[in-house]
Amino acid sequence: MRAVIQRVTRAQVSVAGEVVGAIGRGYLVLLGVADHDGPAEVERLWNKIFTLRIMADEAGKTNRSIADVGGSVLVVSQFTLFADCRRGRRPSFTQAGSPERARALYELFVDAVRADLGEVACGVFGADMAVELVNDGPFTIVLDTDKL
């Protein structure tokens, strides 16, 4: 699995002009699922994100986790995180998980977030979405379970 985590002051995702998920202070997580991923990768990735200390403390230092500050999470599926651009000009997405497998693991990830934080905002899996955010910092981290 791959995730792009952006620390935000606010973020929202819309489908066909209608806002389907929105948060204030917290993380926007763009989530991609590979063909070889399973529940173990979901657990490993969420545990890493949940315990990352990338939220600012009172002194402005990155010493707090999302739970420490009562932050929110918006999860948006993004298979394009597995784009392979090594050959030609058109990306290949053969490393991305099948839609059925990716949806199941995306939902498992959302359930893991909900279990720890109580609430989670989401995009619509497989939909054409418009994502808006105000990146706080800017602070952006890329995680890949193959490298955790």
PDB file of N, CA, C and O in Angstrom, residues 40-101:
ATOM      1  N   ALA A  40      -2.625  -7.316   6.384  1.00  0.00           N
ATOM      2  CA  ALA A  40      -1.420  -6.993   7.167  1.00  0.00           C
ATOM      3  C   ALA A  40      -0.872  -5.622   6.775  1.00  0.00           C
ATOM      4  O   ALA A  40      -0.411  -4.860   7.635  1.00  0.00           O
ATOM      5  N   GLU A  41      -0.929  -5.297   5.481  1.00  0.00           N
ATOM      6  CA  GLU A  41      -0.449  -3.993   5.023  1.00  0.00           C
ATOM      7  C   GLU A  41      -1.364  -2.866   5.512  1.00  0.00           C
ATOM      8  O   GLU A  41      -0.892  -1.788   5.860  1.00  0.00           O
ATOM      9  N   VAL A  42      -2.664  -3.135   5.553  1.00  0.00           N
ATOM     10  CA  VAL A  42      -3.608  -2.141   6.086  1.00  0.00           C
ATOM     11  C   VAL A  42      -3.236  -1.825   7.526  1.00  0.00           C
ATOM     12  O   VAL A  42      -3.113  -0.653   7.903  1.00  0.00           O
ATOM     13  N   GLU A  43      -3.056  -2.848   8.326  1.00  0.00           N
ATOM     14  CA  GLU A  43      -2.738  -2.647   9.743  1.00  0.00           C
ATOM     15  C   GLU A  43      -1.410  -1.919   9.917  1.00  0.00           C
ATOM     16  O   GLU A  43      -1.310  -0.971  10.699  1.00  0.00           O
ATOM     17  N   ARG A  44      -0.392  -2.355   9.176  1.00  0.00           N
ATOM     18  CA  ARG A  44       0.934  -1.739   9.302  1.00  0.00           C
ATOM     19  C   ARG A  44       0.895  -0.267   8.890  1.00  0.00           C
ATOM     20  O   ARG A  44       1.456   0.597   9.582  1.00  0.00           O
ATOM     21  N   LEU A  45       0.224   0.034   7.790  1.00  0.00           N
ATOM     22  CA  LEU A  45       0.172   1.413   7.304  1.00  0.00           C
ATOM     23  C   LEU A  45      -0.608   2.312   8.255  1.00  0.00           C
ATOM     24  O   LEU A  45      -0.137   3.389   8.627  1.00  0.00           O
ATOM     25  N   TRP A  46      -1.798   1.872   8.669  1.00  0.00           N
ATOM     26  CA  TRP A  46      -2.576   2.728   9.570  1.00  0.00           C
ATOM     27  C   TRP A  46      -1.861   2.917  10.902  1.00  0.00           C
ATOM     28  O   TRP A  46      -1.836   4.027  11.449  1.00  0.00           O
ATOM     29  N   ASN A  47      -1.266   1.876  11.439  1.00  0.00           N
ATOM     30  CA  ASN A  47      -0.541   2.019  12.705  1.00  0.00           C
ATOM     31  C   ASN A  47       0.582   3.042  12.584  1.00  0.00           C
ATOM     32  O   ASN A  47       0.813   3.832  13.512  1.00  0.00           O
ATOM     33  N   LYS A  48       1.269   3.056  11.468  1.00  0.00           N
ATOM     34  CA  LYS A  48       2.338   4.030  11.253  1.00  0.00           C
ATOM     35  C   LYS A  48       1.765   5.444  11.182  1.00  0.00           C
ATOM     36  O   LYS A  48       2.254   6.368  11.837  1.00  0.00           O
ATOM     37  N   ILE A  49       0.700   5.623  10.390  1.00  0.00           N
ATOM     38  CA  ILE A  49       0.097   6.941  10.249  1.00  0.00           C
ATOM     39  C   ILE A  49      -0.458   7.424  11.596  1.00  0.00           C
ATOM     40  O   ILE A  49      -0.244   8.575  11.985  1.00  0.00           O
ATOM     41  N   PHE A  50      -1.155   6.551  12.301  1.00  0.00           N
ATOM     42  CA  PHE A  50      -1.793   6.902  13.568  1.00  0.00           C
ATOM     43  C   PHE A  50      -0.775   7.357  14.609  1.00  0.00           C
ATOM     44  O   PHE A  50      -1.051   8.246  15.416  1.00  0.00           O
ATOM     45  N   THR A  51       0.405   6.767  14.597  1.00  0.00           N
ATOM     46  CA  THR A  51       1.403   7.094  15.614  1.00  0.00           C
ATOM     47  C   THR A  51       2.445   8.112  15.156  1.00  0.00           C
ATOM     48  O   THR A  51       3.288   8.514  15.962  1.00  0.00           O
ATOM     49  N   LEU A  52       2.386   8.536  13.888  1.00  0.00           N
ATOM     50  CA  LEU A  52       3.324   9.565  13.426  1.00  0.00           C
ATOM     51  C   LEU A  52       3.156  10.825  14.260  1.00  0.00           C
ATOM     52  O   LEU A  52       2.035  11.256  14.529  1.00  0.00           O
ATOM     53  N   ARG A  53       4.256  11.405  14.633  1.00  0.00           N
ATOM     54  CA  ARG A  53       4.213  12.650  15.390  1.00  0.00           C
ATOM     55  C   ARG A  53       4.545  13.795  14.440  1.00  0.00           C
ATOM     56  O   ARG A  53       5.662  14.314  14.433  1.00  0.00           O
ATOM     57  N   ILE A  54       3.544  14.179  13.641  1.00  0.00           N
ATOM     58  CA  ILE A  54       3.748  15.246  12.669  1.00  0.00           C
ATOM     59  C   ILE A  54       2.810  16.425  12.885  1.00  0.00           C
ATOM     60  O   ILE A  54       2.783  17.353  12.083  1.00  0.00           O
ATOM     61  N   MET A  55       2.073  16.381  13.974  1.00  0.00           N
ATOM     62  CA  MET A  55       1.224  17.523  14.340  1.00  0.00           C
ATOM     63  C   MET A  55       2.013  18.407  15.299  1.00  0.00           C
ATOM     64  O   MET A  55       2.786  17.910  16.128  1.00  0.00           O
ATOM     65  N   ALA A  56       1.805  19.695  15.186  1.00  0.00           N
ATOM     66  CA  ALA A  56       2.568  20.646  15.997  1.00  0.00           C
ATOM     67  C   ALA A  56       2.080  20.682  17.447  1.00  0.00           C
ATOM     68  O   ALA A  56       0.888  20.571  17.711  1.00  0.00           O
ATOM     69  N   ASP A  57       3.042  20.845  18.355  1.00  0.00           N
ATOM     70  CA  ASP A  57       2.706  21.055  19.766  1.00  0.00           C
ATOM     71  C   ASP A  57       2.594  22.556  20.027  1.00  0.00           C
ATOM     72  O   ASP A  57       2.618  23.357  19.090  1.00  0.00           O
ATOM     73  N   GLU A  58       2.501  22.935  21.289  1.00  0.00           N
ATOM     74  CA  GLU A  58       2.334  24.333  21.657  1.00  0.00           C
ATOM     75  C   GLU A  58       3.507  25.197  21.212  1.00  0.00           C
ATOM     76  O   GLU A  58       3.362  26.393  20.968  1.00  0.00           O
ATOM     77  N   ALA A  59       4.690  24.605  21.086  1.00  0.00           N
ATOM     78  CA  ALA A  59       5.888  25.336  20.674  1.00  0.00           C
ATOM     79  C   ALA A  59       6.095  25.300  19.163  1.00  0.00           C
ATOM     80  O   ALA A  59       7.097  25.809  18.661  1.00  0.00           O
ATOM     81  N   GLY A  60       5.174  24.671  18.430  1.00  0.00           N
ATOM     82  CA  GLY A  60       5.303  24.585  16.985  1.00  0.00           C
ATOM     83  C   GLY A  60       6.158  23.436  16.493  1.00  0.00           C
ATOM     84  O   GLY A  60       6.410  23.317  15.293  1.00  0.00           O
ATOM     85  N   LYS A  61       6.599  22.586  17.401  1.00  0.00           N
ATOM     86  CA  LYS A  61       7.419  21.419  17.037  1.00  0.00           C
ATOM     87  C   LYS A  61       6.515  20.250  16.674  1.00  0.00           C
ATOM     88  O   LYS A  61       5.439  20.091  17.239  1.00  0.00           O
ATOM     89  N   THR A  62       6.967  19.400  15.779  1.00  0.00           N
ATOM     90  CA  THR A  62       6.176  18.231  15.376  1.00  0.00           C
ATOM     91  C   THR A  62       6.372  17.112  16.391  1.00  0.00           C
ATOM     92  O   THR A  62       7.133  16.177  16.174  1.00  0.00           O
ATOM     93  N   ASN A  63       5.633  17.212  17.483  1.00  0.00           N
ATOM     94  CA  ASN A  63       5.736  16.262  18.588  1.00  0.00           C
ATOM     95  C   ASN A  63       4.427  15.563  18.909  1.00  0.00           C
ATOM     96  O   ASN A  63       4.375  14.793  19.860  1.00  0.00           O
ATOM     97  N   ARG A  64       3.372  15.823  18.164  1.00  0.00           N
ATOM     98  CA  ARG A  64       2.057  15.279  18.493  1.00  0.00           C
ATOM     99  C   ARG A  64       1.540  14.375  17.375  1.00  0.00           C
ATOM    100  O   ARG A  64       1.767  14.615  16.198  1.00  0.00           O
ATOM    101  N   SER A  65       0.781  13.375  17.787  1.00  0.00           N
ATOM    102  CA  SER A  65       0.117  12.488  16.817  1.00  0.00           C
ATOM    103  C   SER A  65      -1.266  13.050  16.516  1.00  0.00           C
ATOM    104  O   SER A  65      -1.735  13.978  17.180  1.00  0.00           O
ATOM    105  N   ILE A  66      -1.940  12.467  15.560  1.00  0.00           N
ATOM    106  CA  ILE A  66      -3.295  12.880  15.202  1.00  0.00           C
ATOM    107  C   ILE A  66      -4.241  12.716  16.401  1.00  0.00           C
ATOM    108  O   ILE A  66      -5.096  13.560  16.636  1.00  0.00           O
ATOM    109  N   ALA A  67      -4.070  11.649  17.165  1.00  0.00           N
ATOM    110  CA  ALA A  67      -4.912  11.430  18.344  1.00  0.00           C
ATOM    111  C   ALA A  67      -4.616  12.453  19.432  1.00  0.00           C
ATOM    112  O   ALA A  67      -5.530  12.906  20.125  1.00  0.00           O
ATOM    113  N   ASP A  68      -3.339  12.817  19.586  1.00  0.00           N
ATOM    114  CA  ASP A  68      -2.955  13.784  20.621  1.00  0.00           C
ATOM    115  C   ASP A  68      -3.653  15.127  20.453  1.00  0.00           C
ATOM    116  O   ASP A  68      -3.927  15.811  21.437  1.00  0.00           O
ATOM    117  N   VAL A  69      -3.916  15.509  19.207  1.00  0.00           N
ATOM    118  CA  VAL A  69      -4.493  16.833  18.953  1.00  0.00           C
ATOM    119  C   VAL A  69      -5.981  16.777  18.627  1.00  0.00           C
ATOM    120  O   VAL A  69      -6.592  17.807  18.347  1.00  0.00           O
ATOM    121  N   GLY A  70      -6.566  15.584  18.650  1.00  0.00           N
ATOM    122  CA  GLY A  70      -7.982  15.451  18.319  1.00  0.00           C
ATOM    123  C   GLY A  70      -8.275  15.767  16.868  1.00  0.00           C
ATOM    124  O   GLY A  70      -9.330  16.303  16.544  1.00  0.00           O
ATOM    125  N   GLY A  71      -7.323  15.436  15.997  1.00  0.00           N
ATOM    126  CA  GLY A  71      -7.465  15.733  14.572  1.00  0.00           C
ATOM    127  C   GLY A  71      -8.372  14.758  13.845  1.00  0.00           C
ATOM    128  O   GLY A  71      -8.776  13.727  14.382  1.00  0.00           O
ATOM    129  N   SER A  72      -8.681  15.107  12.607  1.00  0.00           N
ATOM    130  CA  SER A  72      -9.559  14.302  11.758  1.00  0.00           C
ATOM    131  C   SER A  72      -8.778  13.717  10.590  1.00  0.00           C
ATOM    132  O   SER A  72      -7.683  14.176  10.264  1.00  0.00           O
ATOM    133  N   VAL A  73      -9.379  12.731   9.929  1.00  0.00           N
ATOM    134  CA  VAL A  73      -8.761  12.101   8.769  1.00  0.00           C
ATOM    135  C   VAL A  73      -9.782  12.024   7.644  1.00  0.00           C
ATOM    136  O   VAL A  73     -10.925  11.623   7.855  1.00  0.00           O
ATOM    137  N   LEU A  74      -9.333  12.399   6.440  1.00  0.00           N
ATOM    138  CA  LEU A  74     -10.094  12.244   5.205  1.00  0.00           C
ATOM    139  C   LEU A  74      -9.319  11.269   4.338  1.00  0.00           C
ATOM    140  O   LEU A  74      -8.149  11.504   4.034  1.00  0.00           O
ATOM    141  N   VAL A  75      -9.946  10.146   3.966  1.00  0.00           N
ATOM    142  CA  VAL A  75      -9.293   9.117   3.159  1.00  0.00           C
ATOM    143  C   VAL A  75      -9.890   9.133   1.757  1.00  0.00           C
ATOM    144  O   VAL A  75     -11.115   9.060   1.604  1.00  0.00           O
ATOM    145  N   VAL A  76      -9.013   9.212   0.759  1.00  0.00           N
ATOM    146  CA  VAL A  76      -9.429   9.227  -0.642  1.00  0.00           C
ATOM    147  C   VAL A  76      -8.647   8.147  -1.385  1.00  0.00           C
ATOM    148  O   VAL A  76      -7.412   8.126  -1.339  1.00  0.00           O
ATOM    149  N   SER A  77      -9.354   7.248  -2.058  1.00  0.00           N
ATOM    150  CA  SER A  77      -8.690   6.196  -2.824  1.00  0.00           C
ATOM    151  C   SER A  77      -7.992   6.809  -4.033  1.00  0.00           C
ATOM    152  O   SER A  77      -8.512   7.732  -4.668  1.00  0.00           O
ATOM    153  N   GLN A  78      -6.789   6.301  -4.336  1.00  0.00           N
ATOM    154  CA  GLN A  78      -6.031   6.849  -5.461  1.00  0.00           C
ATOM    155  C   GLN A  78      -5.114   5.789  -6.045  1.00  0.00           C
ATOM    156  O   GLN A  78      -3.956   5.663  -5.665  1.00  0.00           O
ATOM    157  N   PHE A  79      -5.652   5.019  -6.997  1.00  0.00           N
ATOM    158  CA  PHE A  79      -4.872   3.956  -7.619  1.00  0.00           C
ATOM    159  C   PHE A  79      -3.685   4.506  -8.405  1.00  0.00           C
ATOM    160  O   PHE A  79      -2.700   3.807  -8.615  1.00  0.00           O
ATOM    161  N   THR A  80      -3.729   5.781  -8.784  1.00  0.00           N
ATOM    162  CA  THR A  80      -2.639   6.350  -9.571  1.00  0.00           C
ATOM    163  C   THR A  80      -1.330   6.445  -8.790  1.00  0.00           C
ATOM    164  O   THR A  80      -0.281   6.719  -9.383  1.00  0.00           O
ATOM    165  N   LEU A  81      -1.363   6.190  -7.488  1.00  0.00           N
ATOM    166  CA  LEU A  81      -0.115   6.147  -6.718  1.00  0.00           C
ATOM    167  C   LEU A  81       0.765   4.989  -7.182  1.00  0.00           C
ATOM    168  O   LEU A  81       1.950   4.955  -6.871  1.00  0.00           O
ATOM    169  N   PHE A  82       0.193   4.045  -7.922  1.00  0.00           N
ATOM    170  CA  PHE A  82       0.963   2.930  -8.457  1.00  0.00           C
ATOM    171  C   PHE A  82       1.259   3.085  -9.947  1.00  0.00           C
ATOM    172  O   PHE A  82       1.508   2.104 -10.647  1.00  0.00           O
ATOM    173  N   ALA A  83       1.258   4.310 -10.432  1.00  0.00           N
ATOM    174  CA  ALA A  83       1.601   4.566 -11.831  1.00  0.00           C
ATOM    175  C   ALA A  83       3.054   4.200 -12.092  1.00  0.00           C
ATOM    176  O   ALA A  83       3.938   4.536 -11.310  1.00  0.00           O
ATOM    177  N   ASP A  84       3.294   3.510 -13.180  1.00  0.00           N
ATOM    178  CA  ASP A  84       4.644   3.174 -13.623  1.00  0.00           C
ATOM    179  C   ASP A  84       4.898   3.990 -14.887  1.00  0.00           C
ATOM    180  O   ASP A  84       4.267   3.764 -15.923  1.00  0.00           O
ATOM    181  N   CYS A  85       5.817   4.930 -14.786  1.00  0.00           N
ATOM    182  CA  CYS A  85       6.098   5.846 -15.891  1.00  0.00           C
ATOM    183  C   CYS A  85       7.474   5.605 -16.505  1.00  0.00           C
ATOM    184  O   CYS A  85       8.024   6.483 -17.179  1.00  0.00           O
ATOM    185  N   ARG A  86       8.024   4.419 -16.305  1.00  0.00           N
ATOM    186  CA  ARG A  86       9.376   4.135 -16.791  1.00  0.00           C
ATOM    187  C   ARG A  86       9.461   4.026 -18.308  1.00  0.00           C
ATOM    188  O   ARG A  86      10.496   4.327 -18.883  1.00  0.00           O
ATOM    189  N   ARG A  87       8.384   3.588 -18.951  1.00  0.00           N
ATOM    190  CA  ARG A  87       8.431   3.397 -20.401  1.00  0.00           C
ATOM    191  C   ARG A  87       7.352   4.244 -21.066  1.00  0.00           C
ATOM    192  O   ARG A  87       6.216   4.286 -20.598  1.00  0.00           O
ATOM    193  N   GLY A  88       7.731   4.880 -22.147  1.00  0.00           N
ATOM    194  CA  GLY A  88       6.767   5.640 -22.923  1.00  0.00           C
ATOM    195  C   GLY A  88       6.263   6.872 -22.207  1.00  0.00           C
ATOM    196  O   GLY A  88       6.841   7.343 -21.240  1.00  0.00           O
ATOM    197  N   ARG A  89       5.125   7.369 -22.684  1.00  0.00           N
ATOM    198  CA  ARG A  89       4.559   8.604 -22.145  1.00  0.00           C
ATOM    199  C   ARG A  89       3.240   8.394 -21.438  1.00  0.00           C
ATOM    200  O   ARG A  89       2.693   9.313 -20.839  1.00  0.00           O
ATOM    201  N   ARG A  90       2.715   7.193 -21.526  1.00  0.00           N
ATOM    202  CA  ARG A  90       1.435   6.899 -20.870  1.00  0.00           C
ATOM    203  C   ARG A  90       1.699   5.967 -19.695  1.00  0.00           C
ATOM    204  O   ARG A  90       2.245   4.874 -19.872  1.00  0.00           O
ATOM    205  N   PRO A  91       1.306   6.354 -18.487  1.00  0.00           N
ATOM    206  CA  PRO A  91       1.570   5.505 -17.318  1.00  0.00           C
ATOM    207  C   PRO A  91       0.850   4.158 -17.414  1.00  0.00           C
ATOM    208  O   PRO A  91      -0.248   4.063 -17.969  1.00  0.00           O
ATOM    209  N   SER A  92       1.489   3.157 -16.839  1.00  0.00           N
ATOM    210  CA  SER A  92       0.881   1.840 -16.687  1.00  0.00           C
ATOM    211  C   SER A  92       0.433   1.712 -15.233  1.00  0.00           C
ATOM    212  O   SER A  92       1.104   2.185 -14.324  1.00  0.00           O
ATOM    213  N   PHE A  93      -0.698   1.049 -15.039  1.00  0.00           N
ATOM    214  CA  PHE A  93      -1.214   0.873 -13.684  1.00  0.00           C
ATOM    215  C   PHE A  93      -1.335  -0.606 -13.335  1.00  0.00           C
ATOM    216  O   PHE A  93      -2.156  -0.981 -12.504  1.00  0.00           O
ATOM    217  N   THR A  94      -0.506  -1.444 -13.930  1.00  0.00           N
ATOM    218  CA  THR A  94      -0.611  -2.886 -13.717  1.00  0.00           C
ATOM    219  C   THR A  94      -0.241  -3.299 -12.302  1.00  0.00           C
ATOM    220  O   THR A  94      -0.632  -4.388 -11.871  1.00  0.00           O
ATOM    221  N   GLN A  95       0.483  -2.469 -11.566  1.00  0.00           N
ATOM    222  CA  GLN A  95       0.837  -2.805 -10.182  1.00  0.00           C
ATOM    223  C   GLN A  95      -0.291  -2.498  -9.200  1.00  0.00           C
ATOM    224  O   GLN A  95      -0.275  -2.967  -8.062  1.00  0.00           O
ATOM    225  N   ALA A  96      -1.263  -1.720  -9.621  1.00  0.00           N
ATOM    226  CA  ALA A  96      -2.397  -1.384  -8.751  1.00  0.00           C
ATOM    227  C   ALA A  96      -3.278  -2.611  -8.571  1.00  0.00           C
ATOM    228  O   ALA A  96      -3.408  -3.447  -9.480  1.00  0.00           O
ATOM    229  N   GLY A  97      -3.870  -2.735  -7.414  1.00  0.00           N
ATOM    230  CA  GLY A  97      -4.760  -3.857  -7.134  1.00  0.00           C
ATOM    231  C   GLY A  97      -6.021  -3.788  -7.982  1.00  0.00           C
ATOM    232  O   GLY A  97      -6.439  -2.705  -8.410  1.00  0.00           O
ATOM    233  N   SER A  98      -6.639  -4.921  -8.205  1.00  0.00           N
ATOM    234  CA  SER A  98      -7.908  -4.953  -8.933  1.00  0.00           C
ATOM    235  C   SER A  98      -8.929  -4.115  -8.176  1.00  0.00           C
ATOM    236  O   SER A  98      -8.837  -3.966  -6.949  1.00  0.00           O
ATOM    237  N   PRO A  99      -9.909  -3.558  -8.871  1.00  0.00           N
ATOM    238  CA  PRO A  99     -10.909  -2.729  -8.173  1.00  0.00           C
ATOM    239  C   PRO A  99     -11.589  -3.447  -7.010  1.00  0.00           C
ATOM    240  O   PRO A  99     -11.798  -2.836  -5.951  1.00  0.00           O
ATOM    241  N   GLU A 100     -11.907  -4.712  -7.163  1.00  0.00           N
ATOM    242  CA  GLU A 100     -12.587  -5.449  -6.092  1.00  0.00           C
ATOM    243  C   GLU A 100     -11.680  -5.582  -4.864  1.00  0.00           C
ATOM    244  O   GLU A 100     -12.105  -5.341  -3.731  1.00  0.00           O
ATOM    245  N   ARG A 101     -10.438  -5.968  -5.095  1.00  0.00           N
ATOM    246  CA  ARG A 101      -9.485  -6.140  -3.999  1.00  0.00           C
ATOM    247  C   ARG A 101      -9.167  -4.791  -3.348  1.00  0.00           C
ATOM    248  O   ARG A 101      -9.128  -4.666  -2.130  1.00  0.00           O
TER     249      ARG A 101
END
